[in-house]
Amino acid sequence: MNRLQNFLDLHKGEEDKQKVLENVKSNISFRGSTVWILACAIVVASVGLNVNSTAVIIGAMLISPLMGPIVGAGFSLGIYDFELLKKAAKNLIIATLVSLLVSTIYFALSPFKETQSELLARTSPNIYDILIAFFGGLVGVIAITRVEKGNPIPGVAIATALMPPLCTAGYGLAIGNWKYFLGALFLYTINCVFICISTFIIVKYLKYPEVNHVNPKYRKQIKYTITTLIVLLIVPSVYFAYLLAQEKQYKQKVELFLNDEFNDKGFAILYQKINYNKNPRSIELAFLNKKITKQEIQNLSELLKKYHIENTELVIKQDTTDIKKYILENNATEKAKENEKDVMILNLENKLKSYSYNNNALREEIAILFPEISNISVANHIFNENSDSTFTKTIAIYKSTKNLTPNDEEKLKEWLKKRISRNSIAIYREKED
């Protein structure tokens, strides 16, 4: 037991407590150069979010000084230094307001207002964000209290991600989207509070000396306040995590439905859109080479129940003008170009499929029915191209050790017509070498 305690003992390698406190206090204040560094870091992070560049966002998080007042608040709570707590809270508010102001101005001036995936990821916090903030905060404060600081601090700055939510909140303000603003601000609050709580826990565990001797009544009030904050933040986060899990399950069921009923049957889906937040929900589809009747749509809608896809309407887009409009509306210019290329590729693939057949499968089946045939190739050939009398003819060329009898050749022809669904077919023999 003693060995285990020694193995896990945080007191080993601990920095002098007074030095740690001085270091924490020096990083709380937001004045002069610190404000400029914060403002520049916010602009860098905003650009990264605007162009959807993860590398740029990570760089901005590394130069951000936002951790200082949050860790300071945790330390001040742990040692009951209420003057330090006021200073930390005041500087955190200043840093938050500066960050919101700079990011809002940037996004208001930016010509690119599209909501990128990096921005969207910061608008719906859940329980996993709490775990990241708490355990990231633990790593950070443990590193701060060591003689050898090591390299966890940059990782903590990236993991706890204080800047991107603030920039996203600024983006929400700039475009007038209160849902984005409040969601991002909630994520920022989660990060701040749980980094602060993890700092408080480590300060208490390491037994930092109390500045003020607080009576038990105030100690209880602090504990109750912390507990209330935890509950207020955890409950909605768990709910958001539940909603996220429900949405993922729903989309997995839809993907299974699309794969089973369309992709596996060779129907190329040109366009698909899942409207999860509508009531009723809807699945919008458009196909490259398939026209669906009203009866088929009704049958497919009934099949949704088989896949446990409830409260969902199946919408099939079959007008080519509408399909093109939907593609252009739901994709940026480059994505639209990619879609057009995909359409061309699908058209070419379907055209190639219309000219050829699965000769490997045909050979295996013919070997059983006609043992004397060693090889066969079946393909469609176009005649009189670039003229008004163009026509397609299906031709089968087989190799055999001897000529088939007229009766056997007729049987082969009839079998092939049924097998590849063609009305007529011409058969020719190529002699074995």
PDB file of N, CA, C and O in Angstrom, residues 3 23 26 82 108 117 142 144-145 157 193 207 241 249 251 253 268 308 311 317 322-323 331 356 364 369 426:
ATOM      1  N   ARG A   3       3.889   1.470  -1.117  1.00  0.00           N
ATOM      2  CA  ARG A   3       4.532   1.574  -2.423  1.00  0.00           C
ATOM      3  C   ARG A   3       3.615   2.273  -3.430  1.00  0.00           C
ATOM      4  O   ARG A   3       4.059   3.108  -4.225  1.00  0.00           O
ATOM      5  N   ASN A  23       3.981  32.816  -9.458  1.00  0.00           N
ATOM      6  CA  ASN A  23       3.864  32.576 -10.902  1.00  0.00           C
ATOM      7  C   ASN A  23       2.399  32.682 -11.362  1.00  0.00           C
ATOM      8  O   ASN A  23       2.096  33.301 -12.381  1.00  0.00           O
ATOM      9  N   SER A  26       1.257  36.335 -11.335  1.00  0.00           N
ATOM     10  CA  SER A  26       1.843  37.147 -12.412  1.00  0.00           C
ATOM     11  C   SER A  26       1.146  36.910 -13.750  1.00  0.00           C
ATOM     12  O   SER A  26       1.223  37.752 -14.654  1.00  0.00           O
ATOM     13  N   PHE A  82      -9.710  35.891  -1.224  1.00  0.00           N
ATOM     14  CA  PHE A  82     -10.836  36.491  -1.933  1.00  0.00           C
ATOM     15  C   PHE A  82     -10.435  37.739  -2.728  1.00  0.00           C
ATOM     16  O   PHE A  82     -11.072  38.075  -3.730  1.00  0.00           O
ATOM     17  N   ALA A 108     -17.606  40.229 -38.674  1.00  0.00           N
ATOM     18  CA  ALA A 108     -18.465  41.234 -39.311  1.00  0.00           C
ATOM     19  C   ALA A 108     -17.814  41.771 -40.586  1.00  0.00           C
ATOM     20  O   ALA A 108     -18.495  42.043 -41.585  1.00  0.00           O
ATOM     21  N   SER A 117     -17.331  23.578 -40.513  1.00  0.00           N
ATOM     22  CA  SER A 117     -17.479  22.491 -39.538  1.00  0.00           C
ATOM     23  C   SER A 117     -16.767  22.803 -38.227  1.00  0.00           C
ATOM     24  O   SER A 117     -17.229  22.425 -37.144  1.00  0.00           O
ATOM     25  N   ILE A 142      -1.326  20.396 -12.345  1.00  0.00           N
ATOM     26  CA  ILE A 142      -0.260  19.511 -11.849  1.00  0.00           C
ATOM     27  C   ILE A 142       1.077  19.951 -12.437  1.00  0.00           C
ATOM     28  O   ILE A 142       2.092  20.012 -11.740  1.00  0.00           O
ATOM     29  N   ILE A 144       1.899  22.930 -13.483  1.00  0.00           N
ATOM     30  CA  ILE A 144       2.271  24.238 -12.907  1.00  0.00           C
ATOM     31  C   ILE A 144       2.952  24.074 -11.547  1.00  0.00           C
ATOM     32  O   ILE A 144       3.859  24.832 -11.201  1.00  0.00           O
ATOM     33  N   THR A 145       2.537  23.066 -10.786  1.00  0.00           N
ATOM     34  CA  THR A 145       3.061  22.882  -9.428  1.00  0.00           C
ATOM     35  C   THR A 145       4.341  22.037  -9.391  1.00  0.00           C
ATOM     36  O   THR A 145       4.837  21.722  -8.317  1.00  0.00           O
ATOM     37  N   ALA A 157      -3.426  23.638 -23.339  1.00  0.00           N
ATOM     38  CA  ALA A 157      -3.981  24.799 -24.050  1.00  0.00           C
ATOM     39  C   ALA A 157      -4.790  24.350 -25.263  1.00  0.00           C
ATOM     40  O   ALA A 157      -5.840  24.910 -25.582  1.00  0.00           O
ATOM     41  N   VAL A 193     -15.124  26.933 -15.921  1.00  0.00           N
ATOM     42  CA  VAL A 193     -15.547  26.436 -14.601  1.00  0.00           C
ATOM     43  C   VAL A 193     -14.837  25.140 -14.235  1.00  0.00           C
ATOM     44  O   VAL A 193     -14.337  24.987 -13.112  1.00  0.00           O
ATOM     45  N   LYS A 207      -2.416  20.794  -0.271  1.00  0.00           N
ATOM     46  CA  LYS A 207      -2.452  21.504   1.017  1.00  0.00           C
ATOM     47  C   LYS A 207      -1.695  22.845   0.976  1.00  0.00           C
ATOM     48  O   LYS A 207      -0.786  23.101   1.785  1.00  0.00           O
ATOM     49  N   ALA A 241     -25.538  15.607 -24.892  1.00  0.00           N
ATOM     50  CA  ALA A 241     -24.862  14.368 -25.303  1.00  0.00           C
ATOM     51  C   ALA A 241     -25.885  13.316 -25.717  1.00  0.00           C
ATOM     52  O   ALA A 241     -25.685  12.568 -26.684  1.00  0.00           O
ATOM     53  N   GLN A 249     -27.506   7.820 -33.989  1.00  0.00           N
ATOM     54  CA  GLN A 249     -28.229   6.554 -34.190  1.00  0.00           C
ATOM     55  C   GLN A 249     -29.205   6.670 -35.356  1.00  0.00           C
ATOM     56  O   GLN A 249     -29.313   5.761 -36.184  1.00  0.00           O
ATOM     57  N   LYS A 251     -29.048   8.721 -37.946  1.00  0.00           N
ATOM     58  CA  LYS A 251     -28.328   8.801 -39.214  1.00  0.00           C
ATOM     59  C   LYS A 251     -27.724   7.456 -39.612  1.00  0.00           C
ATOM     60  O   LYS A 251     -27.630   7.126 -40.801  1.00  0.00           O
ATOM     61  N   LYS A 253     -29.146   4.555 -38.947  1.00  0.00           N
ATOM     62  CA  LYS A 253     -30.287   3.798 -39.474  1.00  0.00           C
ATOM     63  C   LYS A 253     -30.612   4.224 -40.902  1.00  0.00           C
ATOM     64  O   LYS A 253     -30.915   3.382 -41.755  1.00  0.00           O
ATOM     65  N   ALA A 268     -27.507   4.597 -58.155  1.00  0.00           N
ATOM     66  CA  ALA A 268     -26.580   5.648 -57.726  1.00  0.00           C
ATOM     67  C   ALA A 268     -27.361   6.839 -57.166  1.00  0.00           C
ATOM     68  O   ALA A 268     -28.176   7.436 -57.861  1.00  0.00           O
ATOM     69  N   HIS A 308     -36.734   1.050 -38.253  1.00  0.00           N
ATOM     70  CA  HIS A 308     -37.002   1.832 -37.021  1.00  0.00           C
ATOM     71  C   HIS A 308     -36.704   3.319 -37.227  1.00  0.00           C
ATOM     72  O   HIS A 308     -36.193   3.998 -36.331  1.00  0.00           O
ATOM     73  N   ASN A 311     -41.220   8.888 -37.636  1.00  0.00           N
ATOM     74  CA  ASN A 311     -41.548  10.299 -37.837  1.00  0.00           C
ATOM     75  C   ASN A 311     -40.719  10.918 -38.967  1.00  0.00           C
ATOM     76  O   ASN A 311     -40.132  11.990 -38.835  1.00  0.00           O
ATOM     77  N   LYS A 317     -36.623  13.567 -55.207  1.00  0.00           N
ATOM     78  CA  LYS A 317     -36.529  14.650 -56.189  1.00  0.00           C
ATOM     79  C   LYS A 317     -36.254  14.032 -57.557  1.00  0.00           C
ATOM     80  O   LYS A 317     -35.208  13.393 -57.754  1.00  0.00           O
ATOM     81  N   ASP A 322     -34.775  20.804 -60.576  1.00  0.00           N
ATOM     82  CA  ASP A 322     -34.779  20.890 -59.115  1.00  0.00           C
ATOM     83  C   ASP A 322     -33.530  20.243 -58.522  1.00  0.00           C
ATOM     84  O   ASP A 322     -32.939  20.760 -57.573  1.00  0.00           O
ATOM     85  N   ILE A 323     -33.132  19.094 -59.096  1.00  0.00           N
ATOM     86  CA  ILE A 323     -31.965  18.375 -58.578  1.00  0.00           C
ATOM     87  C   ILE A 323     -30.721  19.251 -58.682  1.00  0.00           C
ATOM     88  O   ILE A 323     -29.948  19.376 -57.736  1.00  0.00           O
ATOM     89  N   ASN A 331     -24.061  23.186 -51.723  1.00  0.00           N
ATOM     90  CA  ASN A 331     -22.613  23.031 -51.838  1.00  0.00           C
ATOM     91  C   ASN A 331     -21.988  24.356 -52.246  1.00  0.00           C
ATOM     92  O   ASN A 331     -22.577  25.138 -52.978  1.00  0.00           O
ATOM     93  N   SER A 356     -21.036  -3.726 -71.265  1.00  0.00           N
ATOM     94  CA  SER A 356     -20.374  -4.976 -70.875  1.00  0.00           C
ATOM     95  C   SER A 356     -21.183  -5.721 -69.818  1.00  0.00           C
ATOM     96  O   SER A 356     -22.098  -5.173 -69.206  1.00  0.00           O
ATOM     97  N   GLU A 364     -18.398 -19.091 -65.401  1.00  0.00           N
ATOM     98  CA  GLU A 364     -18.578 -20.122 -64.360  1.00  0.00           C
ATOM     99  C   GLU A 364     -19.882 -20.891 -64.562  1.00  0.00           C
ATOM    100  O   GLU A 364     -19.921 -22.116 -64.385  1.00  0.00           O
ATOM    101  N   LEU A 369     -23.237 -25.743 -67.685  1.00  0.00           N
ATOM    102  CA  LEU A 369     -24.275 -26.059 -68.687  1.00  0.00           C
ATOM    103  C   LEU A 369     -23.680 -26.588 -69.998  1.00  0.00           C
ATOM    104  O   LEU A 369     -24.256 -27.474 -70.636  1.00  0.00           O
ATOM    105  N   ALA A 426     -26.395 -12.215 -80.924  1.00  0.00           N
ATOM    106  CA  ALA A 426     -25.688 -12.940 -81.989  1.00  0.00           C
ATOM    107  C   ALA A 426     -24.550 -13.713 -81.366  1.00  0.00           C
ATOM    108  O   ALA A 426     -23.831 -13.194 -80.513  1.00  0.00           O
TER     109      ALA A 426
END
